[in-house]
Amino acid sequence: MSGAREGTFASVADRLCGHCAMLLGWRPAEFWETTPAELACILTAMRSPETGAVEPLARDEMQRMMERDNG
């Protein structure tokens, strides 16, 4: 972290960049190349409509996606 004062753009951006690294596996460049609208869309898609929590992907669903996308 940069040591910027809490609540500043820099401190919030540092924290959000870290969250994207943990949740999405992004490197800093990927975070900075993404627009706020794109990031909001991605994070919204990760939320469960009922609880707002991230739902894990079921193993069988992952297998179906892999088979579909790998031909």
PDB file of N, CA and C in Angstrom:
ATOM      1  N   MET A   1       0.829  -1.178   0.000  1.00  0.00           N
ATOM      2  CA  MET A   1       0.000   0.000   0.000  1.00  0.00           C
ATOM      3  C   MET A   1       0.876   1.244   0.000  1.00  0.00           C
ATOM      4  N   SER A   2       0.325   2.327  -0.486  1.00  0.00           N
ATOM      5  CA  SER A   2       1.119   3.530  -0.666  1.00  0.00           C
ATOM      6  C   SER A   2       1.277   4.366   0.591  1.00  0.00           C
ATOM      7  N   GLY A   3       0.504   4.111   1.629  1.00  0.00           N
ATOM      8  CA  GLY A   3       0.584   4.924   2.829  1.00  0.00           C
ATOM      9  C   GLY A   3      -0.201   6.218   2.707  1.00  0.00           C
ATOM     10  N   ALA A   4      -1.038   6.343   1.688  1.00  0.00           N
ATOM     11  CA  ALA A   4      -1.842   7.546   1.496  1.00  0.00           C
ATOM     12  C   ALA A   4      -2.873   7.663   2.616  1.00  0.00           C
ATOM     13  N   ARG A   5      -3.300   8.887   2.877  1.00  0.00           N
ATOM     14  CA  ARG A   5      -4.301   9.105   3.918  1.00  0.00           C
ATOM     15  C   ARG A   5      -5.577   8.344   3.601  1.00  0.00           C
ATOM     16  N   GLU A   6      -6.179   7.781   4.658  1.00  0.00           N
ATOM     17  CA  GLU A   6      -7.408   7.013   4.513  1.00  0.00           C
ATOM     18  C   GLU A   6      -8.520   7.893   3.950  1.00  0.00           C
ATOM     19  N   GLY A   7      -9.283   7.346   3.008  1.00  0.00           N
ATOM     20  CA  GLY A   7     -10.391   8.070   2.412  1.00  0.00           C
ATOM     21  C   GLY A   7     -10.015   8.890   1.194  1.00  0.00           C
ATOM     22  N   THR A   8      -8.738   8.976   0.874  1.00  0.00           N
ATOM     23  CA  THR A   8      -8.332   9.700  -0.323  1.00  0.00           C
ATOM     24  C   THR A   8      -8.525   8.798  -1.533  1.00  0.00           C
ATOM     25  N   PHE A   9      -8.510   9.394  -2.718  1.00  0.00           N
ATOM     26  CA  PHE A   9      -8.619   8.602  -3.943  1.00  0.00           C
ATOM     27  C   PHE A   9      -7.543   7.528  -3.973  1.00  0.00           C
ATOM     28  N   ALA A  10      -6.315   7.902  -3.631  1.00  0.00           N
ATOM     29  CA  ALA A  10      -5.201   6.953  -3.693  1.00  0.00           C
ATOM     30  C   ALA A  10      -5.405   5.777  -2.747  1.00  0.00           C
ATOM     31  N   SER A  11      -5.858   6.042  -1.522  1.00  0.00           N
ATOM     32  CA  SER A  11      -6.035   4.947  -0.566  1.00  0.00           C
ATOM     33  C   SER A  11      -7.182   4.028  -0.980  1.00  0.00           C
ATOM     34  N   VAL A  12      -8.264   4.615  -1.489  1.00  0.00           N
ATOM     35  CA  VAL A  12      -9.402   3.804  -1.942  1.00  0.00           C
ATOM     36  C   VAL A  12      -9.009   2.993  -3.174  1.00  0.00           C
ATOM     37  N   ALA A  13      -8.286   3.606  -4.095  1.00  0.00           N
ATOM     38  CA  ALA A  13      -7.844   2.905  -5.298  1.00  0.00           C
ATOM     39  C   ALA A  13      -6.889   1.768  -4.939  1.00  0.00           C
ATOM     40  N   ASP A  14      -5.977   2.002  -3.998  1.00  0.00           N
ATOM     41  CA  ASP A  14      -5.072   0.940  -3.548  1.00  0.00           C
ATOM     42  C   ASP A  14      -5.848  -0.250  -2.999  1.00  0.00           C
ATOM     43  N   ARG A  15      -6.813   0.044  -2.152  1.00  0.00           N
ATOM     44  CA  ARG A  15      -7.606  -1.021  -1.546  1.00  0.00           C
ATOM     45  C   ARG A  15      -8.422  -1.771  -2.607  1.00  0.00           C
ATOM     46  N   LEU A  16      -9.065  -1.043  -3.519  1.00  0.00           N
ATOM     47  CA  LEU A  16      -9.866  -1.661  -4.567  1.00  0.00           C
ATOM     48  C   LEU A  16      -8.994  -2.489  -5.510  1.00  0.00           C
ATOM     49  N   CYS A  17      -7.809  -1.996  -5.814  1.00  0.00           N
ATOM     50  CA  CYS A  17      -6.868  -2.743  -6.652  1.00  0.00           C
ATOM     51  C   CYS A  17      -6.500  -4.066  -5.976  1.00  0.00           C
ATOM     52  N   GLY A  18      -6.277  -4.021  -4.670  1.00  0.00           N
ATOM     53  CA  GLY A  18      -5.979  -5.239  -3.916  1.00  0.00           C
ATOM     54  C   GLY A  18      -7.128  -6.223  -3.924  1.00  0.00           C
ATOM     55  N   HIS A  19      -8.347  -5.706  -3.777  1.00  0.00           N
ATOM     56  CA  HIS A  19      -9.519  -6.582  -3.832  1.00  0.00           C
ATOM     57  C   HIS A  19      -9.633  -7.266  -5.198  1.00  0.00           C
ATOM     58  N   CYS A  20      -9.391  -6.498  -6.261  1.00  0.00           N
ATOM     59  CA  CYS A  20      -9.459  -7.074  -7.613  1.00  0.00           C
ATOM     60  C   CYS A  20      -8.382  -8.138  -7.808  1.00  0.00           C
ATOM     61  N   ALA A  21      -7.229  -7.930  -7.217  1.00  0.00           N
ATOM     62  CA  ALA A  21      -6.166  -8.940  -7.305  1.00  0.00           C
ATOM     63  C   ALA A  21      -6.611 -10.226  -6.614  1.00  0.00           C
ATOM     64  N   MET A  22      -7.194 -10.102  -5.429  1.00  0.00           N
ATOM     65  CA  MET A  22      -7.618 -11.291  -4.679  1.00  0.00           C
ATOM     66  C   MET A  22      -8.830 -11.978  -5.298  1.00  0.00           C
ATOM     67  N   LEU A  23      -9.836 -11.192  -5.677  1.00  0.00           N
ATOM     68  CA  LEU A  23     -11.085 -11.771  -6.174  1.00  0.00           C
ATOM     69  C   LEU A  23     -11.021 -12.199  -7.634  1.00  0.00           C
ATOM     70  N   LEU A  24     -10.326 -11.422  -8.448  1.00  0.00           N
ATOM     71  CA  LEU A  24     -10.351 -11.638  -9.889  1.00  0.00           C
ATOM     72  C   LEU A  24      -9.019 -12.110 -10.457  1.00  0.00           C
ATOM     73  N   GLY A  25      -7.976 -12.087  -9.634  1.00  0.00           N
ATOM     74  CA  GLY A  25      -6.658 -12.489 -10.103  1.00  0.00           C
ATOM     75  C   GLY A  25      -6.009 -11.455 -11.011  1.00  0.00           C
ATOM     76  N   TRP A  26      -6.460 -10.205 -10.901  1.00  0.00           N
ATOM     77  CA  TRP A  26      -5.932  -9.159 -11.769  1.00  0.00           C
ATOM     78  C   TRP A  26      -4.589  -8.653 -11.286  1.00  0.00           C
ATOM     79  N   ARG A  27      -3.763  -8.247 -12.228  1.00  0.00           N
ATOM     80  CA  ARG A  27      -2.532  -7.516 -11.933  1.00  0.00           C
ATOM     81  C   ARG A  27      -2.896  -6.028 -11.949  1.00  0.00           C
ATOM     82  N   PRO A  28      -2.079  -5.171 -11.360  1.00  0.00           N
ATOM     83  CA  PRO A  28      -2.420  -3.744 -11.304  1.00  0.00           C
ATOM     84  C   PRO A  28      -2.765  -3.129 -12.670  1.00  0.00           C
ATOM     85  N   ALA A  29      -2.051  -3.512 -13.711  1.00  0.00           N
ATOM     86  CA  ALA A  29      -2.333  -2.934 -15.035  1.00  0.00           C
ATOM     87  C   ALA A  29      -3.755  -3.248 -15.483  1.00  0.00           C
ATOM     88  N   GLU A  30      -4.230  -4.456 -15.195  1.00  0.00           N
ATOM     89  CA  GLU A  30      -5.592  -4.818 -15.580  1.00  0.00           C
ATOM     90  C   GLU A  30      -6.612  -3.967 -14.820  1.00  0.00           C
ATOM     91  N   PHE A  31      -6.340  -3.726 -13.548  1.00  0.00           N
ATOM     92  CA  PHE A  31      -7.221  -2.868 -12.757  1.00  0.00           C
ATOM     93  C   PHE A  31      -7.282  -1.469 -13.359  1.00  0.00           C
ATOM     94  N   TRP A  32      -6.138  -0.878 -13.660  1.00  0.00           N
ATOM     95  CA  TRP A  32      -6.101   0.501 -14.138  1.00  0.00           C
ATOM     96  C   TRP A  32      -6.621   0.644 -15.564  1.00  0.00           C
ATOM     97  N   GLU A  33      -6.651  -0.434 -16.345  1.00  0.00           N
ATOM     98  CA  GLU A  33      -7.183  -0.377 -17.711  1.00  0.00           C
ATOM     99  C   GLU A  33      -8.702  -0.540 -17.743  1.00  0.00           C
ATOM    100  N   THR A  34      -9.295  -0.918 -16.641  1.00  0.00           N
ATOM    101  CA  THR A  34     -10.737  -1.153 -16.565  1.00  0.00           C
ATOM    102  C   THR A  34     -11.458   0.122 -16.146  1.00  0.00           C
ATOM    103  N   THR A  35     -12.567   0.405 -16.806  1.00  0.00           N
ATOM    104  CA  THR A  35     -13.346   1.586 -16.416  1.00  0.00           C
ATOM    105  C   THR A  35     -14.144   1.273 -15.149  1.00  0.00           C
ATOM    106  N   PRO A  36     -14.530   2.291 -14.406  1.00  0.00           N
ATOM    107  CA  PRO A  36     -15.378   2.051 -13.235  1.00  0.00           C
ATOM    108  C   PRO A  36     -16.671   1.325 -13.596  1.00  0.00           C
ATOM    109  N   ALA A  37     -17.259   1.642 -14.739  1.00  0.00           N
ATOM    110  CA  ALA A  37     -18.490   0.978 -15.155  1.00  0.00           C
ATOM    111  C   ALA A  37     -18.254  -0.514 -15.423  1.00  0.00           C
ATOM    112  N   GLU A  38     -17.131  -0.847 -16.060  1.00  0.00           N
ATOM    113  CA  GLU A  38     -16.808  -2.253 -16.307  1.00  0.00           C
ATOM    114  C   GLU A  38     -16.593  -3.002 -15.000  1.00  0.00           C
ATOM    115  N   LEU A  39     -15.872  -2.394 -14.081  1.00  0.00           N
ATOM    116  CA  LEU A  39     -15.624  -3.028 -12.791  1.00  0.00           C
ATOM    117  C   LEU A  39     -16.929  -3.230 -12.032  1.00  0.00           C
ATOM    118  N   ALA A  40     -17.790  -2.228 -12.029  1.00  0.00           N
ATOM    119  CA  ALA A  40     -19.083  -2.352 -11.355  1.00  0.00           C
ATOM    120  C   ALA A  40     -19.905  -3.481 -11.958  1.00  0.00           C
ATOM    121  N   CYS A  41     -19.879  -3.622 -13.273  1.00  0.00           N
ATOM    122  CA  CYS A  41     -20.610  -4.690 -13.949  1.00  0.00           C
ATOM    123  C   CYS A  41     -20.090  -6.061 -13.516  1.00  0.00           C
ATOM    124  N   ILE A  42     -18.777  -6.212 -13.463  1.00  0.00           N
ATOM    125  CA  ILE A  42     -18.167  -7.482 -13.066  1.00  0.00           C
ATOM    126  C   ILE A  42     -18.523  -7.818 -11.626  1.00  0.00           C
ATOM    127  N   LEU A  43     -18.357  -6.854 -10.726  1.00  0.00           N
ATOM    128  CA  LEU A  43     -18.630  -7.114  -9.314  1.00  0.00           C
ATOM    129  C   LEU A  43     -20.107  -7.365  -9.059  1.00  0.00           C
ATOM    130  N   THR A  44     -20.975  -6.689  -9.790  1.00  0.00           N
ATOM    131  CA  THR A  44     -22.412  -6.928  -9.661  1.00  0.00           C
ATOM    132  C   THR A  44     -22.764  -8.337 -10.121  1.00  0.00           C
ATOM    133  N   ALA A  45     -22.142  -8.800 -11.187  1.00  0.00           N
ATOM    134  CA  ALA A  45     -22.410 -10.147 -11.699  1.00  0.00           C
ATOM    135  C   ALA A  45     -21.970 -11.222 -10.713  1.00  0.00           C
ATOM    136  N   MET A  46     -21.004 -10.901  -9.850  1.00  0.00           N
ATOM    137  CA  MET A  46     -20.504 -11.866  -8.870  1.00  0.00           C
ATOM    138  C   MET A  46     -21.435 -12.005  -7.668  1.00  0.00           C
ATOM    139  N   ARG A  47     -22.356 -11.065  -7.484  1.00  0.00           N
ATOM    140  CA  ARG A  47     -23.234 -11.073  -6.318  1.00  0.00           C
ATOM    141  C   ARG A  47     -24.441 -11.956  -6.533  1.00  0.00           C
ATOM    142  N   SER A  48     -24.868 -12.629  -5.475  1.00  0.00           N
ATOM    143  CA  SER A  48     -26.108 -13.382  -5.491  1.00  0.00           C
ATOM    144  C   SER A  48     -27.261 -12.394  -5.352  1.00  0.00           C
ATOM    145  N   PRO A  49     -28.291 -12.506  -6.186  1.00  0.00           N
ATOM    146  CA  PRO A  49     -29.416 -11.572  -6.086  1.00  0.00           C
ATOM    147  C   PRO A  49     -30.112 -11.640  -4.718  1.00  0.00           C
ATOM    148  N   GLU A  50     -30.128 -12.809  -4.079  1.00  0.00           N
ATOM    149  CA  GLU A  50     -30.836 -12.980  -2.818  1.00  0.00           C
ATOM    150  C   GLU A  50     -30.059 -12.418  -1.630  1.00  0.00           C
ATOM    151  N   THR A  51     -28.772 -12.709  -1.561  1.00  0.00           N
ATOM    152  CA  THR A  51     -28.013 -12.376  -0.362  1.00  0.00           C
ATOM    153  C   THR A  51     -26.966 -11.305  -0.588  1.00  0.00           C
ATOM    154  N   GLY A  52     -26.636 -11.040  -1.839  1.00  0.00           N
ATOM    155  CA  GLY A  52     -25.562 -10.117  -2.124  1.00  0.00           C
ATOM    156  C   GLY A  52     -24.194 -10.759  -1.987  1.00  0.00           C
ATOM    157  N   ALA A  53     -24.164 -12.037  -1.625  1.00  0.00           N
ATOM    158  CA  ALA A  53     -22.892 -12.741  -1.443  1.00  0.00           C
ATOM    159  C   ALA A  53     -22.460 -13.406  -2.743  1.00  0.00           C
ATOM    160  N   VAL A  54     -21.189 -13.645  -2.853  1.00  0.00           N
ATOM    161  CA  VAL A  54     -20.654 -14.348  -4.013  1.00  0.00           C
ATOM    162  C   VAL A  54     -20.939 -15.836  -3.850  1.00  0.00           C
ATOM    163  N   GLU A  55     -21.557 -16.414  -4.862  1.00  0.00           N
ATOM    164  CA  GLU A  55     -21.843 -17.844  -4.827  1.00  0.00           C
ATOM    165  C   GLU A  55     -20.741 -18.604  -5.535  1.00  0.00           C
ATOM    166  N   PRO A  56     -20.254 -19.671  -4.926  1.00  0.00           N
ATOM    167  CA  PRO A  56     -19.230 -20.460  -5.608  1.00  0.00           C
ATOM    168  C   PRO A  56     -19.814 -21.180  -6.818  1.00  0.00           C
ATOM    169  N   LEU A  57     -18.992 -21.394  -7.799  1.00  0.00           N
ATOM    170  CA  LEU A  57     -19.400 -22.108  -8.997  1.00  0.00           C
ATOM    171  C   LEU A  57     -19.420 -23.601  -8.686  1.00  0.00           C
ATOM    172  N   ALA A  58     -20.539 -24.251  -8.987  1.00  0.00           N
ATOM    173  CA  ALA A  58     -20.664 -25.688  -8.738  1.00  0.00           C
ATOM    174  C   ALA A  58     -19.753 -26.451  -9.699  1.00  0.00           C
ATOM    175  N   ARG A  59     -19.215 -27.565  -9.217  1.00  0.00           N
ATOM    176  CA  ARG A  59     -18.276 -28.367 -10.009  1.00  0.00           C
ATOM    177  C   ARG A  59     -18.894 -28.818 -11.335  1.00  0.00           C
ATOM    178  N   ASP A  60     -20.144 -29.295 -11.312  1.00  0.00           N
ATOM    179  CA  ASP A  60     -20.780 -29.760 -12.544  1.00  0.00           C
ATOM    180  C   ASP A  60     -21.021 -28.607 -13.522  1.00  0.00           C
ATOM    181  N   GLU A  61     -21.330 -27.434 -13.000  1.00  0.00           N
ATOM    182  CA  GLU A  61     -21.505 -26.270 -13.867  1.00  0.00           C
ATOM    183  C   GLU A  61     -20.176 -25.887 -14.529  1.00  0.00           C
ATOM    184  N   MET A  62     -19.100 -25.938 -13.754  1.00  0.00           N
ATOM    185  CA  MET A  62     -17.768 -25.657 -14.294  1.00  0.00           C
ATOM    186  C   MET A  62     -17.414 -26.665 -15.381  1.00  0.00           C
ATOM    187  N   GLN A  63     -17.710 -27.938 -15.151  1.00  0.00           N
ATOM    188  CA  GLN A  63     -17.421 -28.979 -16.131  1.00  0.00           C
ATOM    189  C   GLN A  63     -18.197 -28.741 -17.423  1.00  0.00           C
ATOM    190  N   ARG A  64     -19.481 -28.382 -17.311  1.00  0.00           N
ATOM    191  CA  ARG A  64     -20.294 -28.095 -18.505  1.00  0.00           C
ATOM    192  C   ARG A  64     -19.722 -26.914 -19.276  1.00  0.00           C
ATOM    193  N   MET A  65     -19.298 -25.887 -18.573  1.00  0.00           N
ATOM    194  CA  MET A  65     -18.729 -24.722 -19.244  1.00  0.00           C
ATOM    195  C   MET A  65     -17.435 -25.074 -19.957  1.00  0.00           C
ATOM    196  N   MET A  66     -16.594 -25.876 -19.312  1.00  0.00           N
ATOM    197  CA  MET A  66     -15.335 -26.277 -19.917  1.00  0.00           C
ATOM    198  C   MET A  66     -15.569 -27.112 -21.171  1.00  0.00           C
ATOM    199  N   GLU A  67     -16.515 -28.043 -21.104  1.00  0.00           N
ATOM    200  CA  GLU A  67     -16.820 -28.878 -22.271  1.00  0.00           C
ATOM    201  C   GLU A  67     -17.395 -28.043 -23.404  1.00  0.00           C
ATOM    202  N   ARG A  68     -18.264 -27.101 -23.076  1.00  0.00           N
ATOM    203  CA  ARG A  68     -18.874 -26.238 -24.085  1.00  0.00           C
ATOM    204  C   ARG A  68     -17.825 -25.362 -24.766  1.00  0.00           C
ATOM    205  N   ASP A  69     -16.933 -24.775 -23.972  1.00  0.00           N
ATOM    206  CA  ASP A  69     -15.980 -23.825 -24.511  1.00  0.00           C
ATOM    207  C   ASP A  69     -14.758 -24.475 -25.161  1.00  0.00           C
ATOM    208  N   ASN A  70     -14.495 -25.724 -24.837  1.00  0.00           N
ATOM    209  CA  ASN A  70     -13.344 -26.427 -25.427  1.00  0.00           C
ATOM    210  C   ASN A  70     -13.739 -27.305 -26.604  1.00  0.00           C
ATOM    211  N   GLY A  71     -14.984 -27.225 -26.984  1.00  0.00           N
ATOM    212  CA  GLY A  71     -15.436 -27.933 -28.170  1.00  0.00           C
ATOM    213  C   GLY A  71     -15.650 -29.337 -27.917  1.00  0.00           C
TER     214      GLY A  71
END
